[in-house]
Amino acid sequence: MRLIMTACALLLLTACPEDPRDADPTTAPTGGEVGAPPAGGSPAAPDGGVPGEGARPDNARFEVADGEGVTLSGTLNYEGSKEGAMRIDFLTLGENAHPQLVHAAGFPGVGDFSIDVPKDFGELHLVAFIDVGGDGPSPTDPAATTSVTIAGEDVTGVTLTLSDEPDLGVLTPGGSTEGAAAPGPETPPPGGEEGAEGAPPEGAEGAPPAEGAPPEGAEGAPPAEGAPAEGAEGAGGG
């Protein structure tokens, strides 16, 4: 009898499942642990910047190796009263005359300026401006522009006289190429407006009579199609 009770006790012990609270934790890694994606839902850029963000325009810089550059120098003039940081943007014109910033530099103010440029760079457009709002170039900033060609020799004597109402052409900040506007949804097609949708052309069966024509059956109106002419044999009447 004792043997039977012992066997039953062993059977009960082996049949009972382990309490989940006593089991070893096997939870997934939390944020910051190995294998977890970074917070925010997107991987960080290798250099610590925002993923997909290109270089800022202010980071545009000439790369001039020793002995591979020439000096571009001149004078900045301004007789107005607006104040702000003096800057020069160096640009090229790409396809469709689209300006592209290749270098940006700040200067103490009016007076002489000098900068090193790669040899044989080619055509270069300079836009000097006073950054009144501290937000980069804008159409209301005093500015001036000129163009030079960089070859294998120094370029000197460049003069930029800033104006409160500059004419920068395609280099105007915020400017865009003008073009013909596409026709809007209410613009009539060439050659006049279309007739009402579903209306039959004038003269077709079911179309209203032409302006000034008497209605069918009125005096002076032609007989209806298929009806004998008045006075003809078979016509009604005396």
PDB file of C-alpha atoms in Angstrom:
ATOM      1  CA  MET A   1       0.000   0.000   0.000  1.00  0.00           C
ATOM      2  CA  ARG A   2       2.814   2.406   0.887  1.00  0.00           C
ATOM      3  CA  LEU A   3       4.493   1.598  -2.423  1.00  0.00           C
ATOM      4  CA  ILE A   4       1.329   2.513  -4.315  1.00  0.00           C
ATOM      5  CA  MET A   5       1.034   5.871  -2.495  1.00  0.00           C
ATOM      6  CA  THR A   6       4.673   6.711  -3.216  1.00  0.00           C
ATOM      7  CA  ALA A   7       4.189   5.960  -6.913  1.00  0.00           C
ATOM      8  CA  CYS A   8       1.102   8.193  -7.045  1.00  0.00           C
ATOM      9  CA  ALA A   9       2.994  11.064  -5.413  1.00  0.00           C
ATOM     10  CA  LEU A  10       5.827  10.786  -7.948  1.00  0.00           C
ATOM     11  CA  LEU A  11       3.310  10.721 -10.781  1.00  0.00           C
ATOM     12  CA  LEU A  12       1.655  13.922  -9.542  1.00  0.00           C
ATOM     13  CA  LEU A  13       5.001  15.717  -9.251  1.00  0.00           C
ATOM     14  CA  THR A  14       6.056  14.872 -12.806  1.00  0.00           C
ATOM     15  CA  ALA A  15       2.650  15.732 -14.318  1.00  0.00           C
ATOM     16  CA  CYS A  16       2.299  19.277 -12.867  1.00  0.00           C
ATOM     17  CA  PRO A  17       3.636  21.999 -15.262  1.00  0.00           C
ATOM     18  CA  GLU A  18       6.204  24.450 -14.059  1.00  0.00           C
ATOM     19  CA  ASP A  19       4.858  27.787 -12.834  1.00  0.00           C
ATOM     20  CA  PRO A  20       5.636  30.378 -15.549  1.00  0.00           C
ATOM     21  CA  ARG A  21       6.690  32.826 -12.852  1.00  0.00           C
ATOM     22  CA  ASP A  22       9.531  30.503 -11.870  1.00  0.00           C
ATOM     23  CA  ALA A  23      10.855  30.141 -15.426  1.00  0.00           C
ATOM     24  CA  ASP A  24      13.919  32.074 -16.698  1.00  0.00           C
ATOM     25  CA  PRO A  25      12.940  35.329 -18.500  1.00  0.00           C
ATOM     26  CA  THR A  26      13.271  35.214 -22.289  1.00  0.00           C
ATOM     27  CA  THR A  27      11.885  38.657 -23.173  1.00  0.00           C
ATOM     28  CA  ALA A  28      12.945  40.579 -26.280  1.00  0.00           C
ATOM     29  CA  PRO A  29      15.678  43.244 -25.888  1.00  0.00           C
ATOM     30  CA  THR A  30      14.499  46.737 -24.980  1.00  0.00           C
ATOM     31  CA  GLY A  31      15.531  49.995 -26.627  1.00  0.00           C
ATOM     32  CA  GLY A  32      19.271  50.578 -26.343  1.00  0.00           C
ATOM     33  CA  GLU A  33      20.137  46.869 -26.042  1.00  0.00           C
ATOM     34  CA  VAL A  34      21.948  44.899 -28.707  1.00  0.00           C
ATOM     35  CA  GLY A  35      19.660  44.004 -31.571  1.00  0.00           C
ATOM     36  CA  ALA A  36      17.093  46.730 -30.873  1.00  0.00           C
ATOM     37  CA  PRO A  37      16.507  49.431 -33.493  1.00  0.00           C
ATOM     38  CA  PRO A  38      17.339  52.983 -32.402  1.00  0.00           C
ATOM     39  CA  ALA A  39      14.526  55.132 -31.065  1.00  0.00           C
ATOM     40  CA  GLY A  40      12.705  57.185 -33.649  1.00  0.00           C
ATOM     41  CA  GLY A  41      12.116  54.423 -36.170  1.00  0.00           C
ATOM     42  CA  SER A  42      15.052  55.138 -38.509  1.00  0.00           C
ATOM     43  CA  PRO A  43      18.760  54.348 -38.337  1.00  0.00           C
ATOM     44  CA  ALA A  44      21.141  57.159 -37.530  1.00  0.00           C
ATOM     45  CA  ALA A  45      23.371  58.498 -40.259  1.00  0.00           C
ATOM     46  CA  PRO A  46      27.026  57.386 -40.076  1.00  0.00           C
ATOM     47  CA  ASP A  47      28.208  60.929 -39.338  1.00  0.00           C
ATOM     48  CA  GLY A  48      25.524  61.580 -36.746  1.00  0.00           C
ATOM     49  CA  GLY A  49      23.385  63.757 -39.046  1.00  0.00           C
ATOM     50  CA  VAL A  50      19.800  63.312 -40.071  1.00  0.00           C
ATOM     51  CA  PRO A  51      19.363  60.376 -42.489  1.00  0.00           C
ATOM     52  CA  GLY A  52      18.973  61.517 -46.072  1.00  0.00           C
ATOM     53  CA  GLU A  53      19.955  65.120 -45.344  1.00  0.00           C
ATOM     54  CA  GLY A  54      22.501  66.584 -47.768  1.00  0.00           C
ATOM     55  CA  ALA A  55      25.241  69.051 -46.990  1.00  0.00           C
ATOM     56  CA  ARG A  56      24.071  72.504 -45.953  1.00  0.00           C
ATOM     57  CA  PRO A  57      24.871  75.305 -48.426  1.00  0.00           C
ATOM     58  CA  ASP A  58      27.034  77.020 -45.801  1.00  0.00           C
ATOM     59  CA  ASN A  59      29.287  73.946 -45.860  1.00  0.00           C
ATOM     60  CA  ALA A  60      30.206  74.536 -49.518  1.00  0.00           C
ATOM     61  CA  ARG A  61      33.947  75.136 -49.612  1.00  0.00           C
ATOM     62  CA  PHE A  62      36.691  75.252 -52.229  1.00  0.00           C
ATOM     63  CA  GLU A  63      39.249  72.481 -51.829  1.00  0.00           C
ATOM     64  CA  VAL A  64      42.576  74.011 -52.831  1.00  0.00           C
ATOM     65  CA  ALA A  65      45.683  71.833 -52.581  1.00  0.00           C
ATOM     66  CA  ASP A  66      49.119  73.407 -52.075  1.00  0.00           C
ATOM     67  CA  GLY A  67      50.331  74.922 -55.323  1.00  0.00           C
ATOM     68  CA  GLU A  68      47.004  74.218 -57.073  1.00  0.00           C
ATOM     69  CA  GLY A  69      45.260  77.507 -56.395  1.00  0.00           C
ATOM     70  CA  VAL A  70      45.224  81.129 -57.519  1.00  0.00           C
ATOM     71  CA  THR A  71      44.249  84.259 -55.603  1.00  0.00           C
ATOM     72  CA  LEU A  72      40.996  86.083 -56.278  1.00  0.00           C
ATOM     73  CA  SER A  73      40.996  89.537 -54.705  1.00  0.00           C
ATOM     74  CA  GLY A  74      39.166  92.832 -54.898  1.00  0.00           C
ATOM     75  CA  THR A  75      37.187  95.441 -52.982  1.00  0.00           C
ATOM     76  CA  LEU A  76      33.765  95.512 -51.338  1.00  0.00           C
ATOM     77  CA  ASN A  77      31.940  98.877 -51.304  1.00  0.00           C
ATOM     78  CA  TYR A  78      28.646  99.948 -49.720  1.00  0.00           C
ATOM     79  CA  GLU A  79      27.316 103.436 -48.977  1.00  0.00           C
ATOM     80  CA  GLY A  80      23.934 102.476 -47.506  1.00  0.00           C
ATOM     81  CA  SER A  81      22.827 102.300 -43.891  1.00  0.00           C
ATOM     82  CA  LYS A  82      21.773  98.670 -43.505  1.00  0.00           C
ATOM     83  CA  GLU A  83      23.826  96.542 -41.149  1.00  0.00           C
ATOM     84  CA  GLY A  84      24.675  92.872 -40.967  1.00  0.00           C
ATOM     85  CA  ALA A  85      27.366  90.324 -41.725  1.00  0.00           C
ATOM     86  CA  MET A  86      29.214  90.819 -45.013  1.00  0.00           C
ATOM     87  CA  ARG A  87      29.293  87.655 -47.083  1.00  0.00           C
ATOM     88  CA  ILE A  88      30.180  86.507 -50.581  1.00  0.00           C
ATOM     89  CA  ASP A  89      28.592  83.515 -52.287  1.00  0.00           C
ATOM     90  CA  PHE A  90      30.550  81.933 -55.149  1.00  0.00           C
ATOM     91  CA  LEU A  91      28.312  80.199 -57.653  1.00  0.00           C
ATOM     92  CA  THR A  92      28.260  78.435 -60.984  1.00  0.00           C
ATOM     93  CA  LEU A  93      25.357  78.255 -63.413  1.00  0.00           C
ATOM     94  CA  GLY A  94      24.295  74.740 -64.292  1.00  0.00           C
ATOM     95  CA  GLU A  95      21.753  73.430 -66.749  1.00  0.00           C
ATOM     96  CA  ASN A  96      18.874  75.848 -67.431  1.00  0.00           C
ATOM     97  CA  ALA A  97      20.903  78.611 -65.723  1.00  0.00           C
ATOM     98  CA  HIS A  98      20.275  77.059 -62.311  1.00  0.00           C
ATOM     99  CA  PRO A  99      22.678  78.607 -59.728  1.00  0.00           C
ATOM    100  CA  GLN A 100      24.789  76.197 -57.694  1.00  0.00           C
ATOM    101  CA  LEU A 101      26.696  77.348 -54.609  1.00  0.00           C
ATOM    102  CA  VAL A 102      30.309  76.133 -54.631  1.00  0.00           C
ATOM    103  CA  HIS A 103      31.796  78.323 -51.893  1.00  0.00           C
ATOM    104  CA  ALA A 104      30.605  80.738 -49.200  1.00  0.00           C
ATOM    105  CA  ALA A 105      32.756  83.067 -47.127  1.00  0.00           C
ATOM    106  CA  GLY A 106      32.303  85.861 -44.585  1.00  0.00           C
ATOM    107  CA  PHE A 107      34.320  89.083 -44.373  1.00  0.00           C
ATOM    108  CA  PRO A 108      34.696  91.791 -41.701  1.00  0.00           C
ATOM    109  CA  GLY A 109      32.933  94.429 -43.818  1.00  0.00           C
ATOM    110  CA  VAL A 110      33.618  96.814 -46.661  1.00  0.00           C
ATOM    111  CA  GLY A 111      37.181  96.992 -47.910  1.00  0.00           C
ATOM    112  CA  ASP A 112      39.583  94.537 -49.466  1.00  0.00           C
ATOM    113  CA  PHE A 113      38.895  90.820 -49.751  1.00  0.00           C
ATOM    114  CA  SER A 114      41.012  87.903 -50.913  1.00  0.00           C
ATOM    115  CA  ILE A 115      40.406  84.190 -51.331  1.00  0.00           C
ATOM    116  CA  ASP A 116      42.150  81.169 -52.846  1.00  0.00           C
ATOM    117  CA  VAL A 117      40.405  79.434 -55.753  1.00  0.00           C
ATOM    118  CA  PRO A 118      41.374  76.221 -57.601  1.00  0.00           C
ATOM    119  CA  LYS A 119      43.314  76.836 -60.810  1.00  0.00           C
ATOM    120  CA  ASP A 120      41.455  76.619 -64.120  1.00  0.00           C
ATOM    121  CA  PHE A 121      38.108  76.623 -62.339  1.00  0.00           C
ATOM    122  CA  GLY A 122      36.419  78.437 -65.216  1.00  0.00           C
ATOM    123  CA  GLU A 123      33.530  80.882 -64.965  1.00  0.00           C
ATOM    124  CA  LEU A 124      32.614  81.902 -61.434  1.00  0.00           C
ATOM    125  CA  HIS A 125      29.801  84.201 -60.300  1.00  0.00           C
ATOM    126  CA  LEU A 126      30.225  86.256 -57.131  1.00  0.00           C
ATOM    127  CA  VAL A 127      27.285  87.599 -55.124  1.00  0.00           C
ATOM    128  CA  ALA A 128      28.266  89.870 -52.237  1.00  0.00           C
ATOM    129  CA  PHE A 129      25.495  90.701 -49.760  1.00  0.00           C
ATOM    130  CA  ILE A 130      24.885  92.090 -46.290  1.00  0.00           C
ATOM    131  CA  ASP A 131      22.981  89.476 -44.306  1.00  0.00           C
ATOM    132  CA  VAL A 132      20.623  91.901 -42.560  1.00  0.00           C
ATOM    133  CA  GLY A 133      18.341  89.283 -41.015  1.00  0.00           C
ATOM    134  CA  GLY A 134      21.059  86.732 -40.264  1.00  0.00           C
ATOM    135  CA  ASP A 135      19.115  84.195 -42.325  1.00  0.00           C
ATOM    136  CA  GLY A 136      21.257  83.980 -45.444  1.00  0.00           C
ATOM    137  CA  PRO A 137      20.741  85.834 -48.725  1.00  0.00           C
ATOM    138  CA  SER A 138      17.322  87.321 -49.397  1.00  0.00           C
ATOM    139  CA  PRO A 139      15.914  89.610 -52.120  1.00  0.00           C
ATOM    140  CA  THR A 140      15.825  92.550 -49.671  1.00  0.00           C
ATOM    141  CA  ASP A 141      19.494  92.364 -48.646  1.00  0.00           C
ATOM    142  CA  PRO A 142      21.943  94.921 -50.093  1.00  0.00           C
ATOM    143  CA  ALA A 143      23.927  93.031 -52.715  1.00  0.00           C
ATOM    144  CA  ALA A 144      26.106  93.160 -55.812  1.00  0.00           C
ATOM    145  CA  THR A 145      27.258  90.610 -58.357  1.00  0.00           C
ATOM    146  CA  THR A 146      30.023  90.145 -60.876  1.00  0.00           C
ATOM    147  CA  SER A 147      31.512  87.298 -62.907  1.00  0.00           C
ATOM    148  CA  VAL A 148      35.127  86.274 -63.401  1.00  0.00           C
ATOM    149  CA  THR A 149      36.968  83.519 -65.229  1.00  0.00           C
ATOM    150  CA  ILE A 150      39.526  81.595 -63.200  1.00  0.00           C
ATOM    151  CA  ALA A 151      42.470  80.240 -65.213  1.00  0.00           C
ATOM    152  CA  GLY A 152      46.086  79.724 -64.145  1.00  0.00           C
ATOM    153  CA  GLU A 153      46.862  83.261 -62.926  1.00  0.00           C
ATOM    154  CA  ASP A 154      45.718  85.406 -60.011  1.00  0.00           C
ATOM    155  CA  VAL A 155      42.623  87.540 -60.568  1.00  0.00           C
ATOM    156  CA  THR A 156      42.848  90.990 -58.957  1.00  0.00           C
ATOM    157  CA  GLY A 157      40.963  94.273 -58.974  1.00  0.00           C
ATOM    158  CA  VAL A 158      37.464  92.792 -58.663  1.00  0.00           C
ATOM    159  CA  THR A 159      35.046  95.481 -57.438  1.00  0.00           C
ATOM    160  CA  LEU A 160      31.683  94.744 -55.836  1.00  0.00           C
ATOM    161  CA  THR A 161      29.592  97.834 -55.003  1.00  0.00           C
ATOM    162  CA  LEU A 162      26.556  96.790 -53.004  1.00  0.00           C
ATOM    163  CA  SER A 163      23.169  98.436 -53.585  1.00  0.00           C
ATOM    164  CA  ASP A 164      19.954  98.456 -51.570  1.00  0.00           C
ATOM    165  CA  GLU A 165      18.073  97.647 -54.798  1.00  0.00           C
ATOM    166  CA  PRO A 166      20.368  95.225 -56.623  1.00  0.00           C
ATOM    167  CA  ASP A 167      19.662  93.625 -59.985  1.00  0.00           C
ATOM    168  CA  LEU A 168      21.042  90.102 -59.610  1.00  0.00           C
ATOM    169  CA  GLY A 169      19.161  88.493 -62.503  1.00  0.00           C
ATOM    170  CA  VAL A 170      19.058  84.705 -62.246  1.00  0.00           C
ATOM    171  CA  LEU A 171      21.207  84.918 -59.104  1.00  0.00           C
ATOM    172  CA  THR A 172      18.449  86.672 -57.138  1.00  0.00           C
ATOM    173  CA  PRO A 173      17.791  84.655 -53.947  1.00  0.00           C
ATOM    174  CA  GLY A 174      14.493  82.804 -54.173  1.00  0.00           C
ATOM    175  CA  GLY A 175      14.172  83.446 -57.906  1.00  0.00           C
ATOM    176  CA  SER A 176      12.774  80.840 -60.282  1.00  0.00           C
ATOM    177  CA  THR A 177      12.727  80.270 -64.032  1.00  0.00           C
ATOM    178  CA  GLU A 178       9.603  81.718 -65.592  1.00  0.00           C
ATOM    179  CA  GLY A 179       7.577  79.542 -67.944  1.00  0.00           C
ATOM    180  CA  ALA A 180       4.155  79.250 -69.530  1.00  0.00           C
ATOM    181  CA  ALA A 181       1.524  78.169 -67.055  1.00  0.00           C
ATOM    182  CA  ALA A 182      -0.291  74.938 -67.773  1.00  0.00           C
ATOM    183  CA  PRO A 183      -3.994  75.419 -68.606  1.00  0.00           C
ATOM    184  CA  GLY A 184      -6.185  75.142 -65.547  1.00  0.00           C
ATOM    185  CA  PRO A 185      -9.373  73.102 -65.211  1.00  0.00           C
ATOM    186  CA  GLU A 186     -11.496  76.133 -66.158  1.00  0.00           C
ATOM    187  CA  THR A 187      -9.358  77.245 -69.094  1.00  0.00           C
ATOM    188  CA  PRO A 188     -11.261  76.792 -72.395  1.00  0.00           C
ATOM    189  CA  PRO A 189      -9.445  74.832 -75.106  1.00  0.00           C
ATOM    190  CA  PRO A 190      -8.032  76.702 -78.118  1.00  0.00           C
ATOM    191  CA  GLY A 191     -10.605  77.713 -80.704  1.00  0.00           C
ATOM    192  CA  GLY A 192     -13.416  78.588 -78.291  1.00  0.00           C
ATOM    193  CA  GLU A 193     -15.521  76.793 -75.761  1.00  0.00           C
ATOM    194  CA  GLU A 194     -17.053  73.445 -76.482  1.00  0.00           C
ATOM    195  CA  GLY A 195     -20.827  73.109 -76.782  1.00  0.00           C
ATOM    196  CA  ALA A 196     -22.912  71.772 -73.965  1.00  0.00           C
ATOM    197  CA  GLU A 197     -22.194  68.160 -73.230  1.00  0.00           C
ATOM    198  CA  GLY A 198     -24.644  65.861 -75.006  1.00  0.00           C
ATOM    199  CA  ALA A 199     -26.300  68.567 -77.160  1.00  0.00           C
ATOM    200  CA  PRO A 200     -26.760  67.413 -80.805  1.00  0.00           C
ATOM    201  CA  PRO A 201     -25.274  69.643 -83.517  1.00  0.00           C
ATOM    202  CA  GLU A 202     -27.565  72.168 -85.166  1.00  0.00           C
ATOM    203  CA  GLY A 203     -29.652  70.560 -87.929  1.00  0.00           C
ATOM    204  CA  ALA A 204     -29.431  67.043 -86.531  1.00  0.00           C
ATOM    205  CA  GLU A 205     -32.557  65.096 -85.656  1.00  0.00           C
ATOM    206  CA  GLY A 206     -33.825  66.202 -82.270  1.00  0.00           C
ATOM    207  CA  ALA A 207     -31.869  69.448 -82.369  1.00  0.00           C
ATOM    208  CA  PRO A 208     -33.738  72.702 -81.660  1.00  0.00           C
ATOM    209  CA  PRO A 209     -34.543  74.815 -84.745  1.00  0.00           C
ATOM    210  CA  ALA A 210     -32.053  77.395 -85.859  1.00  0.00           C
ATOM    211  CA  GLU A 211     -32.525  80.879 -84.499  1.00  0.00           C
ATOM    212  CA  GLY A 212     -35.272  82.709 -86.480  1.00  0.00           C
ATOM    213  CA  ALA A 213     -36.707  79.541 -88.121  1.00  0.00           C
ATOM    214  CA  PRO A 214     -40.479  79.013 -87.566  1.00  0.00           C
ATOM    215  CA  PRO A 215     -41.374  75.967 -85.509  1.00  0.00           C
ATOM    216  CA  GLU A 216     -42.536  72.880 -87.354  1.00  0.00           C
ATOM    217  CA  GLY A 217     -46.249  73.135 -88.291  1.00  0.00           C
ATOM    218  CA  ALA A 218     -46.395  76.927 -88.148  1.00  0.00           C
ATOM    219  CA  GLU A 219     -47.503  78.950 -91.180  1.00  0.00           C
ATOM    220  CA  GLY A 220     -44.654  79.225 -93.639  1.00  0.00           C
ATOM    221  CA  ALA A 221     -42.832  76.286 -92.132  1.00  0.00           C
ATOM    222  CA  PRO A 222     -41.849  73.375 -94.398  1.00  0.00           C
ATOM    223  CA  PRO A 223     -43.981  70.233 -94.010  1.00  0.00           C
ATOM    224  CA  ALA A 224     -42.843  67.580 -91.632  1.00  0.00           C
ATOM    225  CA  GLU A 225     -40.657  64.868 -93.061  1.00  0.00           C
ATOM    226  CA  GLY A 226     -42.833  62.284 -94.893  1.00  0.00           C
ATOM    227  CA  ALA A 227     -45.955  64.509 -95.019  1.00  0.00           C
ATOM    228  CA  PRO A 228     -47.354  65.329 -98.544  1.00  0.00           C
ATOM    229  CA  ALA A 229     -46.970  68.895 -99.640  1.00  0.00           C
ATOM    230  CA  GLU A 230     -50.049  71.087 -99.332  1.00  0.00           C
ATOM    231  CA  GLY A 231     -52.259  70.763-102.445  1.00  0.00           C
ATOM    232  CA  ALA A 232     -50.663  67.481-103.497  1.00  0.00           C
ATOM    233  CA  GLU A 233     -52.800  64.411-104.212  1.00  0.00           C
ATOM    234  CA  GLY A 234     -53.681  62.648-101.002  1.00  0.00           C
ATOM    235  CA  ALA A 235     -53.254  65.788 -98.961  1.00  0.00           C
ATOM    236  CA  GLY A 236     -56.048  66.494 -96.516  1.00  0.00           C
ATOM    237  CA  GLY A 237     -58.560  69.282 -97.097  1.00  0.00           C
ATOM    238  CA  GLY A 238     -61.538  70.150 -99.487  1.00  0.00           C
TER     239      GLY A 238
END
